[in-house]
Short mmCIF file of C-alpha atoms and ligand atoms in Angstrom, two decimals:
data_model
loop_
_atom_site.label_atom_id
_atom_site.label_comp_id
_atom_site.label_asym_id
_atom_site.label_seq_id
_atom_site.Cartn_x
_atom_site.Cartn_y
_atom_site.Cartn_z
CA UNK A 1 -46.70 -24.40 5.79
CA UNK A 2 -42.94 -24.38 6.46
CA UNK A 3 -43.71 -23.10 10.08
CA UNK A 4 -45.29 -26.51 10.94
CA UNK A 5 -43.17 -29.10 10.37
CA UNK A 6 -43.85 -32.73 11.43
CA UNK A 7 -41.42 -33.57 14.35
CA UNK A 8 -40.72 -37.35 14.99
CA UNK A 9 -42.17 -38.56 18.47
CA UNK A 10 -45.00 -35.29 18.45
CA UNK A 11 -47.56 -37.21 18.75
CA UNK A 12 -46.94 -38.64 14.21
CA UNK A 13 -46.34 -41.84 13.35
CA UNK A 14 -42.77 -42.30 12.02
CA UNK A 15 -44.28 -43.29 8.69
CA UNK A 16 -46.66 -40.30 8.16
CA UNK A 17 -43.60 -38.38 9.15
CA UNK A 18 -41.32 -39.73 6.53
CA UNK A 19 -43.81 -38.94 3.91
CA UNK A 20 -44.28 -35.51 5.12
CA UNK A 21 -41.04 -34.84 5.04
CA UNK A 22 -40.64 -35.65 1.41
CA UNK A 23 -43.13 -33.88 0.17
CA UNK A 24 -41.97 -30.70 2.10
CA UNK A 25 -38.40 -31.77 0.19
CA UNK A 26 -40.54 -32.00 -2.91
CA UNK A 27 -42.44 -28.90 -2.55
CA UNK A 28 -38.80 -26.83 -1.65
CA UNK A 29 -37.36 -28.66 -5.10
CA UNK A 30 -40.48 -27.50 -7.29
CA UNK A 31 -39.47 -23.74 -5.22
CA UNK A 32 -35.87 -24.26 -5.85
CA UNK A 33 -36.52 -24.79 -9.76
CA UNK A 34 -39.21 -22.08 -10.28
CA UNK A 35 -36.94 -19.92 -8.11
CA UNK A 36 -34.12 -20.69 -10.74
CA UNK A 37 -35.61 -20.26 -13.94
CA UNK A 38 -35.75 -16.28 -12.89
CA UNK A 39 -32.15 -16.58 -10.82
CA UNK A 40 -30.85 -12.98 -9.15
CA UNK A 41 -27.57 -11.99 -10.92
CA UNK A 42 -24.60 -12.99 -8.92
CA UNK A 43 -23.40 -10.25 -6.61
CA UNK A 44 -19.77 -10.11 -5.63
CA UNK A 45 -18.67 -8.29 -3.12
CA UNK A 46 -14.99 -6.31 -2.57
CA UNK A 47 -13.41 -4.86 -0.47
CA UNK A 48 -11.06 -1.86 -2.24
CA UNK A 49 -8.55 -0.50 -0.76
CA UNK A 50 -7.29 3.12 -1.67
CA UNK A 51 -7.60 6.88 -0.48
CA UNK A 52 -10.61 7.64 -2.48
CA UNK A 53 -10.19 10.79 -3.72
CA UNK A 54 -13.65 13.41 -5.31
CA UNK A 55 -12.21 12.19 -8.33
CA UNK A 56 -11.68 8.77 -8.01
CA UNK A 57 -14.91 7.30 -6.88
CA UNK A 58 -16.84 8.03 -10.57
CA UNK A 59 -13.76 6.47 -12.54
CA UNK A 60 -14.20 3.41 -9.99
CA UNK A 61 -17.70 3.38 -10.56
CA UNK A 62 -17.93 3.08 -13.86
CA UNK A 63 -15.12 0.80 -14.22
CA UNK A 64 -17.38 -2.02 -11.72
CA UNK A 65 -20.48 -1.11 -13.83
CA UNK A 66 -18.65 -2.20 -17.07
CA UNK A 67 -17.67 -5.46 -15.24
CA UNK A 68 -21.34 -5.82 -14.73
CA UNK A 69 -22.38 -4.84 -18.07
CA UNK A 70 -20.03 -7.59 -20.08
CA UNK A 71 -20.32 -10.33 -17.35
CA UNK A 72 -24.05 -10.01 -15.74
CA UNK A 73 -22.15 -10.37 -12.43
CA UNK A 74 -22.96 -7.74 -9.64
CA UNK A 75 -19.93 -5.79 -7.50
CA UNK A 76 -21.22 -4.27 -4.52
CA UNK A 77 -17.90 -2.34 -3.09
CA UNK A 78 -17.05 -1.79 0.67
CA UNK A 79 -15.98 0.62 2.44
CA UNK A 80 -12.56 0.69 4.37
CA UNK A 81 -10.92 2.43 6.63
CA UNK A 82 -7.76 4.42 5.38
CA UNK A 83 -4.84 3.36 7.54
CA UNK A 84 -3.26 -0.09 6.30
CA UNK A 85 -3.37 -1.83 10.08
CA UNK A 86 -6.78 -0.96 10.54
CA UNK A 87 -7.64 -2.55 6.76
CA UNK A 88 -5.59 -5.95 8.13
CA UNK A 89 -7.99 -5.99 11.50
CA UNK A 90 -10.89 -5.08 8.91
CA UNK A 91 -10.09 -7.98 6.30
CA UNK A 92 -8.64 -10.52 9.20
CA UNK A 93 -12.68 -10.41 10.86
CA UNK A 94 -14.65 -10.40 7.54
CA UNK A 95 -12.65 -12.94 6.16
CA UNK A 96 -13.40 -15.21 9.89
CA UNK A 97 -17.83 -14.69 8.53
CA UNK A 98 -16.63 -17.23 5.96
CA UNK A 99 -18.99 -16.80 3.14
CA UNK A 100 -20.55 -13.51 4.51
CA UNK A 101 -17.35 -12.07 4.09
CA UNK A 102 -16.38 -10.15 0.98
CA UNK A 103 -15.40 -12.55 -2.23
CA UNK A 104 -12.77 -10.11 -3.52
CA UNK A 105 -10.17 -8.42 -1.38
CA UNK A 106 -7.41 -5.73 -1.96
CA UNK A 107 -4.80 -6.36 0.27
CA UNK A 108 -1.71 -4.53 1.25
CA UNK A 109 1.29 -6.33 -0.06
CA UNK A 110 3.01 -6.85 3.29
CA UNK A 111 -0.48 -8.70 4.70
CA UNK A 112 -0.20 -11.88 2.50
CA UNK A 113 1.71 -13.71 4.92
CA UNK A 114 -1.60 -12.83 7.84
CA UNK A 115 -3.97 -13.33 5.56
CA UNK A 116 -2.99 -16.34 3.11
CA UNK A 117 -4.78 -19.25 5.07
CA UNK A 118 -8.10 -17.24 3.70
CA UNK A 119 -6.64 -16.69 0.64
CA UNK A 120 -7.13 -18.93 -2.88
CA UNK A 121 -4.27 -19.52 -4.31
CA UNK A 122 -4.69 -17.75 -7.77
CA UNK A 123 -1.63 -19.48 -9.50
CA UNK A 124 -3.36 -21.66 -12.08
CA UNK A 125 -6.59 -19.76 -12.16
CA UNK A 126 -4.81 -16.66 -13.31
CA UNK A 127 -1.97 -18.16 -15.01
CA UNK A 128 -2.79 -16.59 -18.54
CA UNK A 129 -2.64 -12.98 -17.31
CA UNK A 130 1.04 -13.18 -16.28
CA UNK A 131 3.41 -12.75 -18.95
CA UNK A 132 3.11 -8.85 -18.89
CA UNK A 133 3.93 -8.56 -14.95
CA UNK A 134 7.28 -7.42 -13.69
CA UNK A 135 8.28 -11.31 -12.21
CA UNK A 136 9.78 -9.70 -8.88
CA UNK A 137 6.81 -7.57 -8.13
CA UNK A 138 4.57 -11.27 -8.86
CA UNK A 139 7.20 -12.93 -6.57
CA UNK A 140 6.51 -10.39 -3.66
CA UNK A 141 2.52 -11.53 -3.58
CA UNK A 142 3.71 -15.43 -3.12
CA UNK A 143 3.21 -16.36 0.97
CA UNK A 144 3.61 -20.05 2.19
CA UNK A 145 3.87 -21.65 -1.53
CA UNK A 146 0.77 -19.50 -3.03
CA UNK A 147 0.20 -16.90 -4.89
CA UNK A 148 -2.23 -15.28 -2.62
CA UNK A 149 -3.28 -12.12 -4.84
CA UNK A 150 -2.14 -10.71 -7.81
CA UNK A 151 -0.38 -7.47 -8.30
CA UNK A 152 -2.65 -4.23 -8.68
CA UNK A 153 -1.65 -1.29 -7.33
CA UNK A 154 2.44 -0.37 -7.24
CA UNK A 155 3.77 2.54 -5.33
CA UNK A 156 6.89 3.38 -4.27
CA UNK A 157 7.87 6.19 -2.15
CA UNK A 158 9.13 9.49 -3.67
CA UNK A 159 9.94 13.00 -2.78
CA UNK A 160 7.66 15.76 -3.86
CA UNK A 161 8.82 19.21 -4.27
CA UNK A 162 7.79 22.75 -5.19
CA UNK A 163 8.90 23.39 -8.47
CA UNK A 164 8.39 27.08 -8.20
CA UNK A 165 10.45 27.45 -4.81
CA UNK A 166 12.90 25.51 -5.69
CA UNK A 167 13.94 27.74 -8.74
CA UNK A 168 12.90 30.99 -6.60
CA UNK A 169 15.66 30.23 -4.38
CA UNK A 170 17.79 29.36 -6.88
CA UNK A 171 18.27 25.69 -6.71
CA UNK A 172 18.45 24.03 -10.60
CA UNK A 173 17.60 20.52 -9.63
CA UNK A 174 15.91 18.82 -6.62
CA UNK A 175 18.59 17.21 -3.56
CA UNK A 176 20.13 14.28 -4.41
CA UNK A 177 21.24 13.60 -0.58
CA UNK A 178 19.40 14.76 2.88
CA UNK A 179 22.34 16.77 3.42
CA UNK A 180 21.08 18.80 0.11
CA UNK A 181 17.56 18.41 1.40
CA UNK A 182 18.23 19.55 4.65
CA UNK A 183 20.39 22.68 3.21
CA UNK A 184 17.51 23.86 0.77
CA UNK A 185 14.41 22.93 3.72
CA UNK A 186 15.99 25.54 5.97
CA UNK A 187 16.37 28.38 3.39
CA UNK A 188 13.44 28.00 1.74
CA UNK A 189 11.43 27.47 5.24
CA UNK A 190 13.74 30.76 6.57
CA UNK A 191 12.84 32.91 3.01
CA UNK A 192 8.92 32.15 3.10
CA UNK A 193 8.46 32.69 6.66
CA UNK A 194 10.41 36.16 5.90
CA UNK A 195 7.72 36.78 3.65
CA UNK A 196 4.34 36.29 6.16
CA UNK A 197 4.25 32.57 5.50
CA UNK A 198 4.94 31.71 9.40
CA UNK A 199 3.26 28.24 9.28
CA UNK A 200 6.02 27.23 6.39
CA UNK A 201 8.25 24.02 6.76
CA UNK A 202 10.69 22.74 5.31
CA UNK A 203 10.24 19.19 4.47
CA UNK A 204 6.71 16.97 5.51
CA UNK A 205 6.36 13.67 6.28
CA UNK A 206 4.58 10.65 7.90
CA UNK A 207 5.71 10.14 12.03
CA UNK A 208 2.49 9.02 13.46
CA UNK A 209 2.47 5.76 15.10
CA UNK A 210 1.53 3.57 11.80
CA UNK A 211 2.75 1.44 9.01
CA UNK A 212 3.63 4.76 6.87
CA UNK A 213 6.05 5.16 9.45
CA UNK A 214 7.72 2.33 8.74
CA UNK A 215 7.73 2.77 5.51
CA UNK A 216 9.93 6.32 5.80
CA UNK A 217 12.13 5.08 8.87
CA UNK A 218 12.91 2.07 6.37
CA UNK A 219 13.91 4.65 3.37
CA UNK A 220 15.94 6.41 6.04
CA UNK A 221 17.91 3.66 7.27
CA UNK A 222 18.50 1.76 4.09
CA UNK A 223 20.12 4.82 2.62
CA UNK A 224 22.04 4.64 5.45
CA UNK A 225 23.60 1.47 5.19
CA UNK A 226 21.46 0.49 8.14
CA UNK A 227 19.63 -2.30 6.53
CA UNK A 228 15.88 -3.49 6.22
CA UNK A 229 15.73 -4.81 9.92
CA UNK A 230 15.26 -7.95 9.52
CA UNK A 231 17.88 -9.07 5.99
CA UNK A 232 16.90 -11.28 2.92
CA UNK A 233 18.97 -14.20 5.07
CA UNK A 234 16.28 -14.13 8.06
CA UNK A 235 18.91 -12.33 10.64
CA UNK A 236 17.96 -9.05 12.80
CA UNK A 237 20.12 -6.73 11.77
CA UNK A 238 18.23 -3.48 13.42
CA UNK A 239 20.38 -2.79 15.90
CA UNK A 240 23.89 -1.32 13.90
CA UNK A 241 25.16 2.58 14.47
CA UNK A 242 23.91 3.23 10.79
CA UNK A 243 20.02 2.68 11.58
CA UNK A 244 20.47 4.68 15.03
CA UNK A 245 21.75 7.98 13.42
CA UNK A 246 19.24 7.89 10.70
CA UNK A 247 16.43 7.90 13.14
CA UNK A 248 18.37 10.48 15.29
CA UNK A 249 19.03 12.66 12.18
CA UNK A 250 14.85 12.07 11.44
CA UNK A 251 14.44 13.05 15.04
CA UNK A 252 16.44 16.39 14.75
CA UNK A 253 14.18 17.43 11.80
CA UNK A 254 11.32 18.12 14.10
CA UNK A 255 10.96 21.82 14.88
CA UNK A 256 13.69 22.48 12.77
CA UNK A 257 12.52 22.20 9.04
CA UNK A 258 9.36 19.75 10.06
CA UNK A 259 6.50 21.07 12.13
CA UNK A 260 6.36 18.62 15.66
CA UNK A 261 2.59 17.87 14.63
CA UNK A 262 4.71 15.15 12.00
CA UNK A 263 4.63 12.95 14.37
CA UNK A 264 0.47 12.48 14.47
CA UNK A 265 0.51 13.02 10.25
CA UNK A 266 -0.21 10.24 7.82
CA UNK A 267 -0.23 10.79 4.48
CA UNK A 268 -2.69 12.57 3.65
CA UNK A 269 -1.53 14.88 6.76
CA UNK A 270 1.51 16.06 4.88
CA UNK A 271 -0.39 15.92 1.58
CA UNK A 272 -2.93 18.35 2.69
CA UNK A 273 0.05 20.52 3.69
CA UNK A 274 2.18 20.67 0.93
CA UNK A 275 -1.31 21.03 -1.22
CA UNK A 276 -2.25 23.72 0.84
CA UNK A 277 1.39 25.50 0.06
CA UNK A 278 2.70 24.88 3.41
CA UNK A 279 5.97 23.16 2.66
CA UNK A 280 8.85 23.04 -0.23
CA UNK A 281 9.43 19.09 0.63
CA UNK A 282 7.15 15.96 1.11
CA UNK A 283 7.63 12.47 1.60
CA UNK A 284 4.78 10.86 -0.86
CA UNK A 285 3.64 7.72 -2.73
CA UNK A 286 4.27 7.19 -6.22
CA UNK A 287 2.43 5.23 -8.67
CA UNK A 288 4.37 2.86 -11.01
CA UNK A 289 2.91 -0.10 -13.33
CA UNK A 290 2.37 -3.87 -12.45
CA UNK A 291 4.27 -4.70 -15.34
CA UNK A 292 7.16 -2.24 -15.44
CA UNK A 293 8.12 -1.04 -11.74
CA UNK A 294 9.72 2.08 -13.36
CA UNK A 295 6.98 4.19 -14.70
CA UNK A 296 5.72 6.47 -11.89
CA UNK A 297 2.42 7.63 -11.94
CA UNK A 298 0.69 10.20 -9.94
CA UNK A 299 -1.51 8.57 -7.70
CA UNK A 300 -2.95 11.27 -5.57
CA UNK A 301 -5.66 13.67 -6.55
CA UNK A 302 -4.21 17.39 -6.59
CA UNK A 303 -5.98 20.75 -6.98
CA UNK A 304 -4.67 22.22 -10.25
CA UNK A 305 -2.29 24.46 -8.73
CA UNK A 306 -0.22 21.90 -6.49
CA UNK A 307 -0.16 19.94 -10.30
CA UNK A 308 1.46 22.44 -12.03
CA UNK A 309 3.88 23.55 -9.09
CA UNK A 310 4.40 20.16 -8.06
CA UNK A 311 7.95 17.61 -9.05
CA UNK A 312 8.41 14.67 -8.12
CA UNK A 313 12.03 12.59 -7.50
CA UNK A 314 13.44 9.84 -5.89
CA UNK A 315 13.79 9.68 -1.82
CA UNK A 316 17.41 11.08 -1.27
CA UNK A 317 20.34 8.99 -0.33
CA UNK A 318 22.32 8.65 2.35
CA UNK A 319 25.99 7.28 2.72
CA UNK A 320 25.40 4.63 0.57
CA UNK A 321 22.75 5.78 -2.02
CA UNK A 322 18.94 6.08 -1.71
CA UNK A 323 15.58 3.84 -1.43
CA UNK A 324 12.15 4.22 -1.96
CA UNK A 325 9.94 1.52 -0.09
CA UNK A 326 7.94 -0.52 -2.58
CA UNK A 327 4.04 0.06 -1.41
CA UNK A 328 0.94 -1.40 -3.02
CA UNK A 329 -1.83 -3.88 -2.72
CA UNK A 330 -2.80 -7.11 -5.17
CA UNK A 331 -6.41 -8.46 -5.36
CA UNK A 332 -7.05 -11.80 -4.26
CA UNK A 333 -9.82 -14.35 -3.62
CA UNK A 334 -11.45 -15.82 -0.42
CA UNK A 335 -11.12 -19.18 0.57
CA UNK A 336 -14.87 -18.88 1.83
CA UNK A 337 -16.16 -16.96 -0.97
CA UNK A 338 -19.59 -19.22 -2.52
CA UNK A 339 -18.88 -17.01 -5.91
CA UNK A 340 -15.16 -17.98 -6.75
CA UNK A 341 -15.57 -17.97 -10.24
CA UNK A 342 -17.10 -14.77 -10.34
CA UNK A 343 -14.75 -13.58 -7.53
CA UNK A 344 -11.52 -14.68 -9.91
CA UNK A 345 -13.42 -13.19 -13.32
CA UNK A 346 -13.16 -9.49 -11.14
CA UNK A 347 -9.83 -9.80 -10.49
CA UNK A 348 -8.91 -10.35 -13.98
CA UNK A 349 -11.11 -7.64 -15.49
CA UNK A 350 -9.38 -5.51 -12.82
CA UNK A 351 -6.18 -6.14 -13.81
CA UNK A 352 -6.56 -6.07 -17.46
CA UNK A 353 -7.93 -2.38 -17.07
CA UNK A 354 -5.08 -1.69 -14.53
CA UNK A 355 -2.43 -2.61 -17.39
CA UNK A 356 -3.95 -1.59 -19.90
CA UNK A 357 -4.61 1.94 -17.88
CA UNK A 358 -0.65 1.99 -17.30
CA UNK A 359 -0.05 1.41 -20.83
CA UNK A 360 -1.68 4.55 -21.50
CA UNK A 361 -0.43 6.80 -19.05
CA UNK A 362 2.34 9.06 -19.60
CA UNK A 363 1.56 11.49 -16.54
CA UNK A 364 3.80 12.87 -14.02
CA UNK A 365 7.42 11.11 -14.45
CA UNK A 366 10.13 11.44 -11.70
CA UNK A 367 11.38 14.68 -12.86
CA UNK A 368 14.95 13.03 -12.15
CA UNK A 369 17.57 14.20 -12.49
CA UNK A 370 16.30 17.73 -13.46
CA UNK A 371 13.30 19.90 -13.67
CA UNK A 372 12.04 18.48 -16.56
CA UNK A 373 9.93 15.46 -17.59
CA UNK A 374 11.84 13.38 -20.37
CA UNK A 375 9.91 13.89 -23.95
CA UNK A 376 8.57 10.53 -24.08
CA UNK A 377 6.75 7.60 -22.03
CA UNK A 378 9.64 5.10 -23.15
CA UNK A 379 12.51 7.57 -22.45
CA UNK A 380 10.78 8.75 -19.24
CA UNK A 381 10.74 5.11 -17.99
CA UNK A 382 14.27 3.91 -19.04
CA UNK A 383 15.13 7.03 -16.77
CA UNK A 384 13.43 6.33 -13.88
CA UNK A 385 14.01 2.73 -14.19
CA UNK A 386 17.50 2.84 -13.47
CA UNK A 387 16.55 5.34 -10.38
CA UNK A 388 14.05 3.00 -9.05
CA UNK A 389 15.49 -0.01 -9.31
CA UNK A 390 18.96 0.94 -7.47
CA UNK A 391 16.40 2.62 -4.91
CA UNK A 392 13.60 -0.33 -4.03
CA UNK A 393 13.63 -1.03 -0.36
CA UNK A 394 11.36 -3.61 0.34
CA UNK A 395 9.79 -3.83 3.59
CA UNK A 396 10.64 -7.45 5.59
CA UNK A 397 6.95 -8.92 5.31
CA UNK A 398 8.08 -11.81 3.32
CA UNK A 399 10.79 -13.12 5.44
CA UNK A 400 8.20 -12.60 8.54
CA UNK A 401 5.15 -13.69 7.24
CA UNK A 402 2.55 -14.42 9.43
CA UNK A 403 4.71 -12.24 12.08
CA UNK A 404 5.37 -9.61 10.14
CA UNK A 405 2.31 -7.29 11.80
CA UNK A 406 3.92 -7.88 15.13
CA UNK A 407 7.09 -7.14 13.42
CA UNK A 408 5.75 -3.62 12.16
CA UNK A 409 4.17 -2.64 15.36
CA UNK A 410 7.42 -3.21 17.74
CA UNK A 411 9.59 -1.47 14.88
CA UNK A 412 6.48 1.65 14.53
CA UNK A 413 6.51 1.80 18.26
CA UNK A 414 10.26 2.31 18.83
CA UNK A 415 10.95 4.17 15.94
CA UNK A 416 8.02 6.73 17.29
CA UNK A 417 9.47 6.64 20.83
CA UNK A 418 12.87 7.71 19.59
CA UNK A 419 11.43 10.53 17.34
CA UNK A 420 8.98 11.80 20.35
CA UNK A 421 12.07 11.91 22.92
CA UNK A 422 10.61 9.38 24.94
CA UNK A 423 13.37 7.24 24.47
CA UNK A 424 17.34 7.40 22.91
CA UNK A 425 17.84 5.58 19.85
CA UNK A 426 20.69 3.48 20.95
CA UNK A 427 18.58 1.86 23.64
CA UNK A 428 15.53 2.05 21.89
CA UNK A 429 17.26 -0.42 18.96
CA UNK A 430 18.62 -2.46 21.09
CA UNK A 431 15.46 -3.37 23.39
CA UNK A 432 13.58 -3.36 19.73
CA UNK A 433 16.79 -6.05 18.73
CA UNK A 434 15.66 -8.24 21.49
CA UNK A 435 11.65 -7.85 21.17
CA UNK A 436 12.25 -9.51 17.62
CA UNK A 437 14.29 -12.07 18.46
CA UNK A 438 11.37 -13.12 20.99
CA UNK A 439 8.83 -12.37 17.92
CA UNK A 440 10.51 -14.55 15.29
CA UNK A 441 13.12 -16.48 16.93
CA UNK A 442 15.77 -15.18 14.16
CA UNK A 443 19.67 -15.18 14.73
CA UNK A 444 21.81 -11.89 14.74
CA UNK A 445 23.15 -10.32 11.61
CA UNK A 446 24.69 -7.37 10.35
CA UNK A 447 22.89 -5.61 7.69
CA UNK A 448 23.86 -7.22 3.81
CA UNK A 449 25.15 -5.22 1.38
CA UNK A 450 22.81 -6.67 -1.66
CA UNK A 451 19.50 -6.50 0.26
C1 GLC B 501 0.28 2.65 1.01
C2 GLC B 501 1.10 1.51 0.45
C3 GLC B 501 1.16 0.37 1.41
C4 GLC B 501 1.66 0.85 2.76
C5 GLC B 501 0.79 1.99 3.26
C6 GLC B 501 1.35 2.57 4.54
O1 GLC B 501 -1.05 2.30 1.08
O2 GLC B 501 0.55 1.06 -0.77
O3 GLC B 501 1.99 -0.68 0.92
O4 GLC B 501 1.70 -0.20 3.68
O5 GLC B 501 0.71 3.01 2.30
O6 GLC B 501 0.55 3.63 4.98
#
C-alpha cells in the first residue's frame, strides 16, 4: 500500500487526497508504535584507532561486550587503516555522511584542530570524569574553545634497547646522549655482524614519508636546541643551524648504524626488526596513563623473548637535554551522530576502564637510569616522572590547528628529502621556512628556550 500513494492533481480530488494522506500518516503511527514496543537495541558505532595486535583484539572485545552487557547499547567497531594521515582522510569523509558516519571516534591528538567542527564539545557532558586527568594532557585535546575528545591513549616516544647486548658488550646503562648511542650502535652492529649476524644495525627507526617522521625529526631537533618548528608564541622558528645539523646528523646514520630501508619503515617496520633480533637500538612508543603522564606502559605486543631482552629509556639528548614527542589519541563524539547519549555513555565507560586499567599496571617502567626497573609502581613513576616531564616535546598541532596537517606534510616532506639526499638541509629549511609562512601566515622567531 505504501507503493501507491495518492498524488495531488492525478486524476484525486484534493479532498479525497487529504484524507488519504492521513490515514497513510495514521497507519505509519499505529507502525511506528507497534514497531516501538519491541525497539532494536541502540547500536553505536566507533571508529578505534590502534595497531591491533593477536593479542589485543579479544581484550577489546570483551571490553565492548561488557559495555553492552551493563548498558543494552550495541558497539559495532570499524576498521582503520594504520598510518595516522590516512586515519585523518578516513575520519574527515565519514564524519562529511553526517549520521551514517561513526558516533564515536578515536582521534589522534594532533587532528582536533581538522576535525573539531564535527566534533561535540564534551566539556559539560563529561565534566564528572575529570578530576583524575593530568590537566595539561586535558588541555592538549581543547581546539577552537572545545574540548573536542577526551584523553585515552598517552604515548610518548622512548628508546628501546637490548638488554642482553648491551651488557655483552659491556655497557652498564643505556646512552644518555646520541653521541653514547651512536658509540655503542657501531660496536655492537660491528661485534654481531663479526659473529654471522650480517643483516645487524645499530639503531632503527621511523624515516618514511609520514607523521612518525615527524614525530622523531621533532625529538631530534628539540634536543638540539632547534625548537618545535613552529614555538608556543606562533613564530616559525624551523629554520636555525641547531634543527639543520640534527637532521644532517639523522641523515649520516643511514648505512652507517641504520639500514637505508629506514627511510620506507614505520613503526611497526623497526618493531618487527628489533623483535626479530635485528638491531641493539629502536626508536618506539611508550605507553603512559591519562592521569599521570609519567607511568610508561608497554604498549606493543612482543613475543616473549624480545620481553625479557627488551629495556626501555628515554630518547637521548642532545646539546641541551632530551625529548620524547607526546603521541596518543582521545575519544570524542560526532556532531552528526543520532545516538549522542549513547555515543558520550562509550566514551565514559572507555575511559573509566582506561584509568582504572593504568591504575593497575605496573609493567615495563623506563628502566632509567639503569638496567633495572625501580621495586615499586609509585617509585617507578616518581622516576620516570621527572625524566618525562623535562623530556615532553609536543608536536605544534595546537598552535596550527586546522593547518596543522598541511603543516606536517611540508615539514615530513623536507625532512625526508634531506635524509634521502635529494636535497641539503640548509636549503631544504629554509624553502620549508617560507612554505609555512605561506601556510599559516606566522612571523619569524628563533626557537624559545621554555617550549
Ligand atoms: C602514534 C601516536 C600518534 C602519532 C602517530 C604517528 O599513533 O599516538 O600521536 O601521530 O603514532 O605515527
Amino acid at each position: 500500500m505504501f507503493g501507491i500513494w495518492p498524488v495531488p492533481g492525478f486524476g484525486i480530488g484534493r479532498h479525497a487526497a487529504r484524507v488519504c494522506g492521513m490515514l497513510g500518516l495514521l497507519v505509519l503511527w499505529i507502525l511506528g508504535g507497534c514497531h516501538s514496543a519491541k525497539q532494536e537495541p541502540t547500536t553505536v558505532s566507533y571508529l578505534r584507532l590502534g595497531w591491533s595486535q593477536p593479542d589485543d583484539l579479544p581484550e577489546i572485545e570483551s571490553l565492548l561486550q561488557q559495555f553492552t552487557r551493563e548498558t543494552g547499547i550495541r558497539v559495532r567497531d570499524l576498521p582503520v587503516p594504520e598510518t595516522t594521515l590516512d586515519q585523518l582522510d578516513l575520519s574527515r569523509g565519514l564524519l562529511k555522511r553526517a549520521a551514517a558516519g561513526p558516533d564515536v571516534l578515536a582521534v589522534d591528538v594532533i587532528w582536533l584542530g581538522v576535525l573539531q567542527p564535527d566534533l561535540v564539545d564534551l566539556q559539560h557532558d563529561l565534566a564528572d570524569e575529570f578530576p583524575p586527568f593530568e590537566p595539561r594532557l586535558l588541555r592538549s585535546y581543547e581546539a577552537d574553545g572545545k574540548l573536542a575528545a577526551v584523553p585515552y591513549t598517552v604515548q610518548v616516544g622512548v628508546l628501546q634497547y637490548r638488554r642482553d647486548l648491551l651488557r655483552e658488550y659491556g655497557y652498564q646503562r643505556p646512552p644518555r646522549t646520541w653521541d653514547e648511542l651512536e658509540t655503542m650502535a657501531v660496536r655492537i652492529q660491528a661485534g654481531e655482524r663479526a659473529k654471522g649476524n650480517k643483516d645487524f644495525w645499530g639503531y632503527v627507526w621511523q624515516g618514511a614519508a609520514a607523521e612518525a617522521l615527524t614525530c622523531n625529526a621533532i625529538e631530534w631537533q628539540a634536543a638540539a636546541g632547534g625548537g618545535r618548528v613552529i614555538e608556543s608564541n606562533r613564530t616559525i622558528s624551523v629554520n636555525n643551524p641547531a634543527a639543520i645539523r640534527s637532521w644532517q646528523r639523522a641523515k649520516h646514520w643511514i648505512g652507517w648504524i641504520s639500514p637505508p630501508s629506514v627511510l620506507a619503515y614505520q613503526e611497526l617496520d623497526s618493531l618487527n626488526i628489533f623483535d626479530n633480533g635485528g638491531a641493539a637500538f629502536g626508536r618506539i612508543w611508550g605507553g603512559a596513563s591519562t592521569t599521570h603522564i609519567a607511568l610508561f606502559r608497554q604498549m606493543h605486543w612482543r613475543n616473549s623473548l624480545a620481553q625479557r631482552i627488551t629495556g626501555y629509556t628515554t630518547i637521548p639528548d642532545g646539546l641541551i637535554g632530551g625529548a620524547g614527542t607526546l603521541g596518543g589519541s582521545g575519544l570524542a563524539v560526532s556532531q552528526h551522530s543520532s545516538h549522542r547519549r549513547e555515543a558520550t555513555e562509550l566514551v565514559r565507560f572507555l575511559i573509566r576502564a582506561q584509568i582504572h586499567s593504568n591504575q593497575g599496571d605496573d609493567s615495563a617502567v623506563v628502566d632509567e637510569p639503569g638496567f633495572h626497573s625501580a621495586g615499586s609502581v609509585s617509585e617507578a613513576s616518581r622516576t620516570s616522572e621527572t625524566a618525562v616531564r623535562a623530556k615532553l616535546v609536543i608536536r605544534p598541532s595546537s598552535e596550527t590547528g586546522s593547518q596543522y596537517e598541511q603543516v606536517a606534510r611540508a615539514y615530513i616532506d623536507t625532512v625526508h628529502s634531506v635524509l634521502t639526499g635529494e636535497k641539503p638541509a640548509p636549503e631544504a629549511a629554509a624553502a620549508l621556512e617560507k612554505e609555512l609562512v605561506r601556510i599559516t601566515g606566522f612571523p619569524i622567531g628563533p626557537p624559545l628556550k621554555e617550549d
